[in-house]
Tab-separated table of C-alpha atoms in Angstrom:
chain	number	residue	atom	x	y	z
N	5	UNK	CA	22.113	25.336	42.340
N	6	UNK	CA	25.244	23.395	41.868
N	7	UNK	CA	23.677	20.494	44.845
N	8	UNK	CA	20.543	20.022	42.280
N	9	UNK	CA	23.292	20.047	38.928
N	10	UNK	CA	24.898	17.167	41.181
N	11	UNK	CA	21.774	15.360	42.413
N	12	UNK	CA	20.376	14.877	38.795
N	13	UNK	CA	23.616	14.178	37.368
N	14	UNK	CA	23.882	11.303	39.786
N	15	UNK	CA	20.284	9.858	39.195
N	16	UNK	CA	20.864	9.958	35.680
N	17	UNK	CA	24.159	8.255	36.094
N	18	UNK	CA	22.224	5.663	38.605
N	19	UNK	CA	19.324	5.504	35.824
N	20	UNK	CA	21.407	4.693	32.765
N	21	UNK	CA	23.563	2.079	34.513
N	22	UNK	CA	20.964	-0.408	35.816
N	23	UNK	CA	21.951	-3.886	35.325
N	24	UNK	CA	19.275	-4.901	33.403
N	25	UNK	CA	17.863	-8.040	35.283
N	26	UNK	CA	14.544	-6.318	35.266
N	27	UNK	CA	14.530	-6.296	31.446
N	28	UNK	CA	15.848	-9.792	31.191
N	29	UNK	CA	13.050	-11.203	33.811
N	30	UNK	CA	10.674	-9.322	31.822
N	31	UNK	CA	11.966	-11.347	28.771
N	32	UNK	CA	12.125	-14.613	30.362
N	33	UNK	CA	8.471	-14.627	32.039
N	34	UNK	CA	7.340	-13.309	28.392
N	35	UNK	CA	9.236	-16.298	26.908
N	36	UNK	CA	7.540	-18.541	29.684
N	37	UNK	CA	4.158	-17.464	29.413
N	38	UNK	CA	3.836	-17.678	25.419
N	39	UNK	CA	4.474	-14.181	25.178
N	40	UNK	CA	7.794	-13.213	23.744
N	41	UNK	CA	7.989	-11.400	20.365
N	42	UNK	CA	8.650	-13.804	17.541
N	43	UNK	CA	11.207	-12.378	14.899
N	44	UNK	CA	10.504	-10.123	12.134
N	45	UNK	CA	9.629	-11.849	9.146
N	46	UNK	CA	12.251	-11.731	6.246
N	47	UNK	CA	11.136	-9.324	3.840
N	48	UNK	CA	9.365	-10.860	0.389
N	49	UNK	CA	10.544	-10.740	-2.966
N	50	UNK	CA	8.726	-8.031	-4.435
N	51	UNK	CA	7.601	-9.487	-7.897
N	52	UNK	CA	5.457	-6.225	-8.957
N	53	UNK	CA	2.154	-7.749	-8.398
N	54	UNK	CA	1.440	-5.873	-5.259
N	55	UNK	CA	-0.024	-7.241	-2.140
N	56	UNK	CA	-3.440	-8.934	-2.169
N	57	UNK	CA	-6.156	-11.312	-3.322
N	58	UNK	CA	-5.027	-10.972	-6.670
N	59	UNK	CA	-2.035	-12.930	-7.810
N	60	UNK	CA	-2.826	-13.930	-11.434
N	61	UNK	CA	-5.001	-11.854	-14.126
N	62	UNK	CA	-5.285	-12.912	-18.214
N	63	UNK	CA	-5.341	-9.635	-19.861
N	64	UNK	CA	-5.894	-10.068	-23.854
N	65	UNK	CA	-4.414	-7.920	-26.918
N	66	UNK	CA	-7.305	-6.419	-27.473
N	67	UNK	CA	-10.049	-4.567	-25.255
N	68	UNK	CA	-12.768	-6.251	-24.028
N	69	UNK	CA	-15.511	-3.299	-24.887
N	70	UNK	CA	-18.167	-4.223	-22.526
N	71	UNK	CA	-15.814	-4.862	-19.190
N	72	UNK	CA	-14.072	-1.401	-20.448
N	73	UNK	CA	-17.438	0.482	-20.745
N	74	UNK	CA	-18.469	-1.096	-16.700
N	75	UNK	CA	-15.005	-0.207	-15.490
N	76	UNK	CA	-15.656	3.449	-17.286
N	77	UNK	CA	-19.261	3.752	-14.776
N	78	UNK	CA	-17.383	2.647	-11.519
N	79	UNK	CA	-14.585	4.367	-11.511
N	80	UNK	CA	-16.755	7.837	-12.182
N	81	UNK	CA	-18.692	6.823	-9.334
N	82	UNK	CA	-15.932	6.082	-6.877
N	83	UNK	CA	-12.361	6.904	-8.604
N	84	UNK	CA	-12.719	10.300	-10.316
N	85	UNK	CA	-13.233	12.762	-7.107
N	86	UNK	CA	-9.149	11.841	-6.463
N	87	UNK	CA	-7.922	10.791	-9.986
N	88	UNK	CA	-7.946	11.612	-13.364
N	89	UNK	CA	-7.217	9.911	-16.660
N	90	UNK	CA	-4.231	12.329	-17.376
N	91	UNK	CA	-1.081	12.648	-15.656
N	92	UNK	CA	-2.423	15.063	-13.444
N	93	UNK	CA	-2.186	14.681	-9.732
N	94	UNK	CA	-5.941	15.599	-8.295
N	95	UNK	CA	-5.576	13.823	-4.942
N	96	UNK	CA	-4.129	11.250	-5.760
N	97	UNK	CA	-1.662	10.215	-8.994
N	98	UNK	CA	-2.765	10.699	-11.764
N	99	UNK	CA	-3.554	7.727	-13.871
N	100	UNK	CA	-2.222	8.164	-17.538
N	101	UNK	CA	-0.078	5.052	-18.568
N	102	UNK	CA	-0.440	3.654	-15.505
N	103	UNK	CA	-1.080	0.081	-17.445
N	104	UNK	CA	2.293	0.321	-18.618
N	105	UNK	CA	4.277	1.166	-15.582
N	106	UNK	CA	2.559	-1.620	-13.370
N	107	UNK	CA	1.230	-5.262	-13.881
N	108	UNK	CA	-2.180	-5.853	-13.924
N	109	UNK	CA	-2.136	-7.912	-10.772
N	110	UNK	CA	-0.524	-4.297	-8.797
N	111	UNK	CA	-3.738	-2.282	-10.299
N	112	UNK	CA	-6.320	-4.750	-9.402
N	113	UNK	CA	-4.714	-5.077	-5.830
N	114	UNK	CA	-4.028	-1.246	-5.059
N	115	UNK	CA	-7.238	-0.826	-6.287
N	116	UNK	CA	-9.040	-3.834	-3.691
N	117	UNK	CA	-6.523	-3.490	-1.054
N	118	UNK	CA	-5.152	0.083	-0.882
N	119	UNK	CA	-3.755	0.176	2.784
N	120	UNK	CA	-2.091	-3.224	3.083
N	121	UNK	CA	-0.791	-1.701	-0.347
N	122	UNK	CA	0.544	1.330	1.121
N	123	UNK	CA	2.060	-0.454	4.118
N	124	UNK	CA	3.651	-3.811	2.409
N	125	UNK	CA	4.599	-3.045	-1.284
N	126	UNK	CA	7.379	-0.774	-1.928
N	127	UNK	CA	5.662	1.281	-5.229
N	128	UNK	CA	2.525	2.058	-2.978
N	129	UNK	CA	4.660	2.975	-0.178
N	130	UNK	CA	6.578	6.098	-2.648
N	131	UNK	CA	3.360	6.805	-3.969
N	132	UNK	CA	1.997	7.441	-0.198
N	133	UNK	CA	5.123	9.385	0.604
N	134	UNK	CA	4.855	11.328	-2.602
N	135	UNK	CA	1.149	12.074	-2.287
N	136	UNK	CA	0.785	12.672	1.412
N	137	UNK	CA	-2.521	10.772	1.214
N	138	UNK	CA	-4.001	7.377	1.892
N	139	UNK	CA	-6.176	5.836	-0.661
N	140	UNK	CA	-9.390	5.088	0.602
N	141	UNK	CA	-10.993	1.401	0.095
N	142	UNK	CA	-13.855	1.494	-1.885
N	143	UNK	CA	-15.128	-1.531	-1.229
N	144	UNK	CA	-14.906	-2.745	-5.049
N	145	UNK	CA	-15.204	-6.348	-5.951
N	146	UNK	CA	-12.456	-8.394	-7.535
N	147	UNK	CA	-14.410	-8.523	-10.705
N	148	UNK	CA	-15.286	-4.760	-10.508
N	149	UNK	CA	-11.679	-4.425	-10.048
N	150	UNK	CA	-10.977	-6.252	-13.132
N	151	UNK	CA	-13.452	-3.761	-15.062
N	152	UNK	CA	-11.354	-0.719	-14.021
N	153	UNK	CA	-8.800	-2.318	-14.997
N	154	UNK	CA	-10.175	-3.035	-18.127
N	155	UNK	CA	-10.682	0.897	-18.803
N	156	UNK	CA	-7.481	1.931	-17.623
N	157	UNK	CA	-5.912	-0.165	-20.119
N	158	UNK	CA	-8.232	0.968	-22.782
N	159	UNK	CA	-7.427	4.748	-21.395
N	160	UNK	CA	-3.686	3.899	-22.398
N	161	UNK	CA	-4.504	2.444	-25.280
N	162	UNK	CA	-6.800	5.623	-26.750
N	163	UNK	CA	-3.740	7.689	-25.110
């Protein structure tokens, strides 16, 4: 018993205190064959308008009725099985004031771009790790996007 203690003590001691040339070839032929890792990219500035196609959207003082009443029929078709209008959580957040708390540019992009979202911007990231679940892409269109949008802010409004 105490000759096997001994024996993997020593390999473990042998193990742990290689000289590391074998890493440092490893880095060099990665470095000569185009290979090597480049360094992490400094982080971005978050400036609350998410991550995405979207970086500007003109938003008037007053609801535009039509957009509002198209953004109304796609997001029953593809938002309502995991959100509702309220503050309730259904799957995910719920949506209530939502306009208020986040640009228009963050909507439009969670809404296109959900898992770059959830993986790049810091809000979608604590919404992820609050709601345990990824949102799925639905495939919607910038300007269907912009509809939602539309209706979201007109949910806030009517709120």
């Amino acid at each position: 018993m105490k000759i096997g203690a001994v024996a993997l003590f020593c390999g473990s001691m042998l193990f742990s205190c290689s000289s590391g040339d074998a890493e440092t070839a490893t880095v060099e032929n990665e470095a000569e064959s185009g290979l090597a890792h480049e360094a992490p990219a400094a982080p971005v500035e978050d400036d609350g308008k998410g991550i995405g196609p979207v970086t500007t959207v003109e938003v008037g003082a007053d609801i535009d009725q039509a957009l509002a009443d198209n953004g109304k029929s796609i997001f029953e078709g593809k938002c309502s099985a995991c959100h509702q209008l309220s503050d309730q959580k259904v799957v995910g957040p719920g949506l209530a004031g939502v306009t208020e708390r986040r640009k228009p540019e963050w909507v439009m992009n969670m809404i296109i771009n959900p898992e770059e979202m959830t993986k790049k911007d810091p809000e979608a990231k604590k919404l992820l790790a609050e709601h345990l679940t990824q949102m799925t892409n639905q495939n919607v269109t910038e300007q269907d996007a912009r509809a939602i949008l539309e209706f979201l802010r007109q949910n806030d409004k009517n709120s």
